[in-house]
Amino acid sequence: MEKNLIRAISVVFLVFMGGIQSENYVMADDFRPSSVNQPGSEYPKVNESGQVRVQISAPDARYVQLDIGGVKYDLEKDENGVWTGESSPQDEGFHYYQLNIDGASVPDPGSLYFFGANRWGSGIEVPASDEEIFALRNVPQGQIHEISFPSESTNSIKRAYVYTPAEYHLERNRRYPVLYLQHGYGENETSWPNQGRVNRIMDNLIADGKAKPFIIVMAYGMTNEIEFGRIMDFDIKPFQTVLIDELMPYIDSNFRTVSSPSHRAMAGLSMGAFETRLVTLNRPDVFTYYGLFSGGIYTPEDLENHDQLKLVFLSCGSKERPDRIKGAVEELKNEGFNAVSYISEGTAHEFHTWRRSLHQLAPLLFRDLD
Amino acid sequence: MEKNLIRAISVVFLVFMGGIQSENYVMADDFRPSSVNQPGSEYPKVNESGQVRVQISAPDARYVQLDIGGVKYDLEKDENGVWTGESSPQDEGFHYYQLNIDGASVPDPGSLYFFGANRWGSGIEVPASDEEIFALRNVPQGQIHEISFPSESTNSIKRAYVYTPAEYHLERNRRYPVLYLQHGYGENETSWPNQGRVNRIMDNLIADGKAKPFIIVMAYGMTNEIEFGRIMDFDIKPFQTVLIDELMPYIDSNFRTVSSPSHRAMAGLSMGAFETRLVTLNRPDVFTYYGLFSGGIYTPEDLENHDQLKLVFLSCGSKERPDRIKGAVEELKNEGFNAVSYISEGTAHEFHTWRRSLHQLAPLLFRDLD
């Protein structure tokens, strides 16, 4: 009862304070372990307001800080040398973070690790109103395959991940369409299958009859080989060669795909959207469904010669630039394109926006196919 | 020239000092980044003598230590607040380690992370004389599948990993034998595919014609649900139920296996060997190849009723109890069993012993089958 009251007050406060940088929130004392903690770890914890609380034993430290969302929060030490402290409320969904111990930036030993910001580091899950979209449910489960494919153009063997739906392993003569799905800057081929929860999102949609079963290929976009400040100098050609001339033929011979543009989609988040845009514009003959999550738009002029195009999907968080997305989609629709916009309410340029975007895009893919 | 001289001197010293706890080794100044560092990380480094050197910026720390092999080594701080230091020589192969910053035990932000000691933490690779056994070579590459299978007995959906050889994805009507391979205490289903390098070892053996292609299933052995001090109270039944009644039927329906004891092997390391021994003794009808790596033996009496048994493989590191392994295999051979021993030279109860054990066992499996 009391807890519900506190929760209600928190919500009211959050609604009032939403969008304002302020410390005037109610600190509800309902902290629970994050769902992506190390096995058996009590900390980090999260409360209903979205505050993150961390704890670490560091008896001889001068100071310890929680570094999340670009802000450092001081922890306090108890008589046993254990430091505890919390952040202000964070948006729902997944966030990268780290600890600062006497000037050393280190992962929190209590959390699982995720690749983002160009390194494996700590992640936390602030419970989301729609977290059932990626919950582990008792439905048929697909697989995530780690593959290693030869890349002559880069003289290397590259790693990628492939999602196959549950029925792929039972219906052994059936072939499936493919979505190529790209991560953002500072991330890699593990980011979509790990923090993106691709398999859970797809397993649930397929089990509920909301999406057709299809294959998803997640490759490293070679995005991190350029400094962040020089991203606009990024040359798409090396990655485009790996993707289309090397990875795609490998996928088509090692998985039961339908190898035709009508059965192929490409989407990406942030810099992966930037890549998706460039690749689809350079090669209108390869894909027929395009998705950009938090990373650019298409104009009607861009798509003039895209005669086979079936869908353009543009999305972002409500804390990004939603008007730009909506405007671009309106313009495309006016010119007769099948375009869809999606705005993730209450989220910014983070993975929860992109999980939701995939969850919205997937039901629209390949649905005209038998 | 000079470097080779230092290396030669180091080797002579190491041979003389081998096995003696001593600091009298030559510190060869040939430190190179470990092969399992985070992308772009210069540290941790390893030299030819097997010393591990770490470095971290912690300007306000009172002390920083490298914690490896049960020993803590003090680092020294330079004028920029950067701490550097190294361990005494470590055995070749893979080791878990951590940093200690003012009393806080944390992962090294420079390394990749591996599951061992009941948590994801830092790992380092001391170059091994035989590291080509798990090198990434330009040969056909198999896949590692992450699967999620329903377990009624534990009322959960469990994760496991499955290695499939390269040809599995091309020869779509062929069926394959299966090795069930268990991790040790404090590890989990990720340990064999990650630090165990299962896919590289198998891809290379198969490409060289030294092993038949087969499937490997790596499941969580539920080993960590008992305190380390009470391991002898471990009850095998819950895991045996998951393995044989739940996972095995799932594998047989979702992969192209030959579902018969003659095409099924079980092996494990340390506590996974203990599990392998118990499961194979309880259920002589399920497996016909048995492998124990650094964890127990079989006596001829144990195997009295194992009429279909094709192979017993026992191994350990030379720094463990090799005489016990050799003696047990002699005894089994004298009683007419097909038994093989393998001693990993210069290694202890660590993953390099087990990678080598798999590399020795794999060519002996299923070779009588067509």
PDB file of C-alpha atoms in Angstrom, chain A residues 71-253:
ATOM      1  CA  VAL A  71      27.209  12.676 -15.075  1.00  0.00           C
ATOM      2  CA  LYS A  72      29.380  11.513 -12.162  1.00  0.00           C
ATOM      3  CA  TYR A  73      27.616  10.853  -8.849  1.00  0.00           C
ATOM      4  CA  ASP A  74      29.613  10.621  -5.595  1.00  0.00           C
ATOM      5  CA  LEU A  75      29.260   7.475  -3.496  1.00  0.00           C
ATOM      6  CA  GLU A  76      29.499   7.432   0.302  1.00  0.00           C
ATOM      7  CA  LYS A  77      31.617   5.108   2.393  1.00  0.00           C
ATOM      8  CA  ASP A  78      30.349   3.196   5.423  1.00  0.00           C
ATOM      9  CA  GLU A  79      32.349   1.992   8.426  1.00  0.00           C
ATOM     10  CA  ASN A  80      33.255  -1.261   6.625  1.00  0.00           C
ATOM     11  CA  GLY A  81      34.794   0.484   3.633  1.00  0.00           C
ATOM     12  CA  VAL A  82      31.787  -0.225   1.405  1.00  0.00           C
ATOM     13  CA  TRP A  83      30.781   2.631  -0.924  1.00  0.00           C
ATOM     14  CA  THR A  84      27.147   3.173  -1.991  1.00  0.00           C
ATOM     15  CA  GLY A  85      25.416   5.847  -4.037  1.00  0.00           C
ATOM     16  CA  GLU A  86      22.836   6.514  -6.687  1.00  0.00           C
ATOM     17  CA  SER A  87      22.145   8.515  -9.805  1.00  0.00           C
ATOM     18  CA  SER A  88      19.224  10.762 -10.609  1.00  0.00           C
ATOM     19  CA  PRO A  89      16.415   9.032 -12.565  1.00  0.00           C
ATOM     20  CA  GLN A  90      17.415   7.571 -15.931  1.00  0.00           C
ATOM     21  CA  ASP A  91      15.191   6.924 -18.940  1.00  0.00           C
ATOM     22  CA  GLU A  92      13.628   3.484 -19.113  1.00  0.00           C
ATOM     23  CA  GLY A  93      15.687   0.859 -20.894  1.00  0.00           C
ATOM     24  CA  PHE A  94      19.352   0.040 -21.246  1.00  0.00           C
ATOM     25  CA  HIS A  95      22.292   2.311 -20.343  1.00  0.00           C
ATOM     26  CA  TYR A  96      26.067   1.937 -20.401  1.00  0.00           C
ATOM     27  CA  TYR A  97      27.897   3.097 -17.239  1.00  0.00           C
ATOM     28  CA  GLN A  98      31.151   2.746 -15.317  1.00  0.00           C
ATOM     29  CA  LEU A  99      32.688   3.327 -11.913  1.00  0.00           C
ATOM     30  CA  ASN A 100      35.429   5.815 -11.096  1.00  0.00           C
ATOM     31  CA  ILE A 101      37.705   4.716  -8.243  1.00  0.00           C
ATOM     32  CA  ASP A 102      40.287   7.351  -7.339  1.00  0.00           C
ATOM     33  CA  GLY A 103      40.492   8.450 -10.949  1.00  0.00           C
ATOM     34  CA  ALA A 104      40.440   4.961 -12.529  1.00  0.00           C
ATOM     35  CA  SER A 105      37.514   4.305 -14.889  1.00  0.00           C
ATOM     36  CA  VAL A 106      36.599   0.641 -14.476  1.00  0.00           C
ATOM     37  CA  PRO A 107      33.679  -1.691 -15.109  1.00  0.00           C
ATOM     38  CA  ASP A 108      31.420  -2.419 -12.150  1.00  0.00           C
ATOM     39  CA  PRO A 109      32.212  -6.004 -11.047  1.00  0.00           C
ATOM     40  CA  GLY A 110      28.494  -6.441 -10.258  1.00  0.00           C
ATOM     41  CA  SER A 111      27.138  -6.018 -13.775  1.00  0.00           C
ATOM     42  CA  LEU A 112      27.274  -8.002 -16.971  1.00  0.00           C
ATOM     43  CA  TYR A 113      29.322  -6.440 -19.770  1.00  0.00           C
ATOM     44  CA  PHE A 114      28.210  -5.099 -23.149  1.00  0.00           C
ATOM     45  CA  PHE A 115      30.085  -3.694 -26.118  1.00  0.00           C
ATOM     46  CA  GLY A 116      29.449   0.039 -26.529  1.00  0.00           C
ATOM     47  CA  ALA A 117      31.526   3.238 -26.400  1.00  0.00           C
ATOM     48  CA  ASN A 118      34.254   1.207 -28.129  1.00  0.00           C
ATOM     49  CA  ARG A 119      34.755  -1.211 -25.251  1.00  0.00           C
ATOM     50  CA  TRP A 120      33.187  -3.973 -23.164  1.00  0.00           C
ATOM     51  CA  GLY A 121      31.801  -2.250 -20.093  1.00  0.00           C
ATOM     52  CA  SER A 122      28.984  -2.235 -17.576  1.00  0.00           C
ATOM     53  CA  GLY A 123      25.334  -2.028 -18.539  1.00  0.00           C
ATOM     54  CA  ILE A 124      22.157  -1.564 -16.569  1.00  0.00           C
ATOM     55  CA  GLU A 125      18.504  -2.157 -17.339  1.00  0.00           C
ATOM     56  CA  VAL A 126      16.010   0.408 -16.040  1.00  0.00           C
ATOM     57  CA  PRO A 127      12.696  -1.490 -16.100  1.00  0.00           C
ATOM     58  CA  ALA A 128      10.601  -0.307 -19.029  1.00  0.00           C
ATOM     59  CA  SER A 129       6.824  -0.045 -19.286  1.00  0.00           C
ATOM     60  CA  ASP A 130       6.991  -2.287 -22.344  1.00  0.00           C
ATOM     61  CA  GLU A 131       9.733  -4.675 -21.224  1.00  0.00           C
ATOM     62  CA  GLU A 132       7.507  -7.634 -22.133  1.00  0.00           C
ATOM     63  CA  ILE A 133       8.518  -7.073 -25.756  1.00  0.00           C
ATOM     64  CA  PHE A 134      11.908  -8.668 -24.970  1.00  0.00           C
ATOM     65  CA  ALA A 135      10.961 -10.831 -21.977  1.00  0.00           C
ATOM     66  CA  LEU A 136      12.056 -14.468 -21.993  1.00  0.00           C
ATOM     67  CA  ARG A 137       8.716 -16.231 -22.407  1.00  0.00           C
ATOM     68  CA  ASN A 138       7.865 -19.906 -22.698  1.00  0.00           C
ATOM     69  CA  VAL A 139       7.503 -19.795 -26.478  1.00  0.00           C
ATOM     70  CA  PRO A 140       9.564 -21.521 -29.206  1.00  0.00           C
ATOM     71  CA  GLN A 141      13.041 -19.984 -29.072  1.00  0.00           C
ATOM     72  CA  GLY A 142      15.195 -19.160 -32.067  1.00  0.00           C
ATOM     73  CA  GLN A 143      18.978 -19.384 -32.134  1.00  0.00           C
ATOM     74  CA  ILE A 144      21.827 -16.879 -32.328  1.00  0.00           C
ATOM     75  CA  HIS A 145      24.659 -18.254 -34.496  1.00  0.00           C
ATOM     76  CA  GLU A 146      28.211 -16.949 -34.259  1.00  0.00           C
ATOM     77  CA  ILE A 147      29.681 -17.282 -37.736  1.00  0.00           C
ATOM     78  CA  SER A 148      33.186 -16.596 -39.066  1.00  0.00           C
ATOM     79  CA  PHE A 149      33.257 -15.704 -42.749  1.00  0.00           C
ATOM     80  CA  PRO A 150      36.213 -15.095 -45.050  1.00  0.00           C
ATOM     81  CA  SER A 151      36.688 -11.520 -46.273  1.00  0.00           C
ATOM     82  CA  GLU A 152      39.149 -11.270 -49.130  1.00  0.00           C
ATOM     83  CA  SER A 153      38.850  -7.495 -49.423  1.00  0.00           C
ATOM     84  CA  THR A 154      40.107  -7.031 -45.861  1.00  0.00           C
ATOM     85  CA  ASN A 155      42.316 -10.122 -45.861  1.00  0.00           C
ATOM     86  CA  SER A 156      40.671 -11.417 -42.716  1.00  0.00           C
ATOM     87  CA  ILE A 157      38.091 -13.757 -41.280  1.00  0.00           C
ATOM     88  CA  LYS A 158      35.263 -11.733 -39.805  1.00  0.00           C
ATOM     89  CA  ARG A 159      32.768 -12.567 -37.110  1.00  0.00           C
ATOM     90  CA  ALA A 160      29.037 -11.950 -37.445  1.00  0.00           C
ATOM     91  CA  TYR A 161      25.872 -13.095 -35.657  1.00  0.00           C
ATOM     92  CA  VAL A 162      22.792 -14.592 -37.256  1.00  0.00           C
ATOM     93  CA  TYR A 163      19.344 -14.981 -35.710  1.00  0.00           C
ATOM     94  CA  THR A 164      17.308 -17.906 -36.983  1.00  0.00           C
ATOM     95  CA  PRO A 165      13.697 -18.362 -35.860  1.00  0.00           C
ATOM     96  CA  ALA A 166      12.679 -21.508 -33.970  1.00  0.00           C
ATOM     97  CA  GLU A 167      10.905 -23.126 -36.909  1.00  0.00           C
ATOM     98  CA  TYR A 168      14.034 -22.802 -39.088  1.00  0.00           C
ATOM     99  CA  HIS A 169      15.474 -25.811 -37.236  1.00  0.00           C
ATOM    100  CA  LEU A 170      12.368 -27.943 -37.591  1.00  0.00           C
ATOM    101  CA  GLU A 171      11.156 -27.099 -41.115  1.00  0.00           C
ATOM    102  CA  ARG A 172      14.302 -28.223 -42.823  1.00  0.00           C
ATOM    103  CA  ASN A 173      13.343 -27.516 -46.396  1.00  0.00           C
ATOM    104  CA  ARG A 174      11.912 -24.071 -45.973  1.00  0.00           C
ATOM    105  CA  ARG A 175      13.786 -20.929 -47.059  1.00  0.00           C
ATOM    106  CA  TYR A 176      13.529 -17.547 -45.319  1.00  0.00           C
ATOM    107  CA  PRO A 177      13.915 -13.835 -46.105  1.00  0.00           C
ATOM    108  CA  VAL A 178      16.761 -11.898 -44.463  1.00  0.00           C
ATOM    109  CA  LEU A 179      17.135  -8.598 -42.601  1.00  0.00           C
ATOM    110  CA  TYR A 180      20.673  -7.161 -42.426  1.00  0.00           C
ATOM    111  CA  LEU A 181      20.770  -5.123 -39.183  1.00  0.00           C
ATOM    112  CA  GLN A 182      23.587  -2.723 -38.250  1.00  0.00           C
ATOM    113  CA  HIS A 183      24.817  -1.429 -34.859  1.00  0.00           C
ATOM    114  CA  GLY A 184      25.972   2.122 -34.124  1.00  0.00           C
ATOM    115  CA  TYR A 185      29.295   3.886 -33.659  1.00  0.00           C
ATOM    116  CA  GLY A 186      31.321   2.475 -30.768  1.00  0.00           C
ATOM    117  CA  GLU A 187      29.331  -0.757 -30.888  1.00  0.00           C
ATOM    118  CA  ASN A 188      29.954  -3.968 -32.788  1.00  0.00           C
ATOM    119  CA  GLU A 189      28.329  -7.156 -34.076  1.00  0.00           C
ATOM    120  CA  THR A 190      27.547  -8.290 -30.497  1.00  0.00           C
ATOM    121  CA  SER A 191      25.491  -5.212 -29.607  1.00  0.00           C
ATOM    122  CA  TRP A 192      22.220  -6.135 -31.346  1.00  0.00           C
ATOM    123  CA  PRO A 193      22.163  -9.765 -30.109  1.00  0.00           C
ATOM    124  CA  ASN A 194      23.163  -8.737 -26.537  1.00  0.00           C
ATOM    125  CA  GLN A 195      21.713  -5.400 -25.416  1.00  0.00           C
ATOM    126  CA  GLY A 196      19.445  -5.253 -28.500  1.00  0.00           C
ATOM    127  CA  ARG A 197      17.689  -8.488 -27.413  1.00  0.00           C
ATOM    128  CA  VAL A 198      17.022  -9.362 -31.033  1.00  0.00           C
ATOM    129  CA  ASN A 199      16.179 -13.006 -30.383  1.00  0.00           C
ATOM    130  CA  ARG A 200      13.685 -12.313 -27.596  1.00  0.00           C
ATOM    131  CA  ILE A 201      11.926  -9.552 -29.554  1.00  0.00           C
ATOM    132  CA  MET A 202      11.616 -11.772 -32.621  1.00  0.00           C
ATOM    133  CA  ASP A 203      10.673 -14.979 -30.759  1.00  0.00           C
ATOM    134  CA  ASN A 204       7.823 -13.128 -29.015  1.00  0.00           C
ATOM    135  CA  LEU A 205       6.545 -11.402 -32.172  1.00  0.00           C
ATOM    136  CA  ILE A 206       6.622 -14.668 -34.119  1.00  0.00           C
ATOM    137  CA  ALA A 207       4.944 -16.638 -31.305  1.00  0.00           C
ATOM    138  CA  ASP A 208       2.180 -14.018 -31.160  1.00  0.00           C
ATOM    139  CA  GLY A 209       1.663 -14.198 -34.920  1.00  0.00           C
ATOM    140  CA  LYS A 210       2.701 -10.552 -35.303  1.00  0.00           C
ATOM    141  CA  ALA A 211       5.783 -11.053 -37.489  1.00  0.00           C
ATOM    142  CA  LYS A 212       6.687 -13.551 -40.169  1.00  0.00           C
ATOM    143  CA  PRO A 213       9.683 -15.709 -39.340  1.00  0.00           C
ATOM    144  CA  PHE A 214      12.844 -14.371 -41.003  1.00  0.00           C
ATOM    145  CA  ILE A 215      16.602 -14.471 -40.581  1.00  0.00           C
ATOM    146  CA  ILE A 216      18.549 -11.493 -39.146  1.00  0.00           C
ATOM    147  CA  VAL A 217      22.247 -10.976 -39.915  1.00  0.00           C
ATOM    148  CA  MET A 218      24.268  -8.698 -37.625  1.00  0.00           C
ATOM    149  CA  ALA A 219      27.772  -7.862 -38.863  1.00  0.00           C
ATOM    150  CA  TYR A 220      30.425  -5.445 -37.692  1.00  0.00           C
ATOM    151  CA  GLY A 221      29.939  -2.225 -39.698  1.00  0.00           C
ATOM    152  CA  MET A 222      33.616  -1.197 -39.498  1.00  0.00           C
ATOM    153  CA  THR A 223      32.282   2.023 -37.965  1.00  0.00           C
ATOM    154  CA  ASN A 224      34.923   2.268 -35.248  1.00  0.00           C
ATOM    155  CA  GLU A 225      37.859   2.491 -37.599  1.00  0.00           C
ATOM    156  CA  ILE A 226      37.426   6.236 -37.854  1.00  0.00           C
ATOM    157  CA  GLU A 227      37.645   8.768 -35.010  1.00  0.00           C
ATOM    158  CA  PHE A 228      34.300   9.928 -33.676  1.00  0.00           C
ATOM    159  CA  GLY A 229      35.015  13.546 -34.636  1.00  0.00           C
ATOM    160  CA  ARG A 230      35.690  12.576 -38.239  1.00  0.00           C
ATOM    161  CA  ILE A 231      32.590  10.440 -38.833  1.00  0.00           C
ATOM    162  CA  MET A 232      31.503  12.518 -41.820  1.00  0.00           C
ATOM    163  CA  ASP A 233      34.674  11.375 -43.616  1.00  0.00           C
ATOM    164  CA  PHE A 234      33.540   7.760 -43.258  1.00  0.00           C
ATOM    165  CA  ASP A 235      33.942   5.864 -46.518  1.00  0.00           C
ATOM    166  CA  ILE A 236      31.160   3.312 -46.977  1.00  0.00           C
ATOM    167  CA  LYS A 237      32.890   1.362 -49.739  1.00  0.00           C
ATOM    168  CA  PRO A 238      35.020  -1.028 -47.630  1.00  0.00           C
ATOM    169  CA  PHE A 239      32.028  -2.093 -45.538  1.00  0.00           C
ATOM    170  CA  GLN A 240      29.702  -2.209 -48.548  1.00  0.00           C
ATOM    171  CA  THR A 241      32.130  -4.615 -50.223  1.00  0.00           C
ATOM    172  CA  VAL A 242      32.274  -6.857 -47.152  1.00  0.00           C
ATOM    173  CA  LEU A 243      28.507  -6.784 -46.737  1.00  0.00           C
ATOM    174  CA  ILE A 244      27.352  -7.328 -50.292  1.00  0.00           C
ATOM    175  CA  ASP A 245      30.204  -9.138 -52.003  1.00  0.00           C
ATOM    176  CA  GLU A 246      31.455 -11.313 -49.142  1.00  0.00           C
ATOM    177  CA  LEU A 247      28.975 -11.717 -46.270  1.00  0.00           C
ATOM    178  CA  MET A 248      25.808 -11.948 -48.356  1.00  0.00           C
ATOM    179  CA  PRO A 249      27.019 -14.819 -50.582  1.00  0.00           C
ATOM    180  CA  TYR A 250      28.280 -16.603 -47.451  1.00  0.00           C
ATOM    181  CA  ILE A 251      24.879 -16.244 -45.766  1.00  0.00           C
ATOM    182  CA  ASP A 252      23.088 -17.397 -48.907  1.00  0.00           C
ATOM    183  CA  SER A 253      25.162 -20.558 -49.132  1.00  0.00           C
TER     184      SER A 253
END
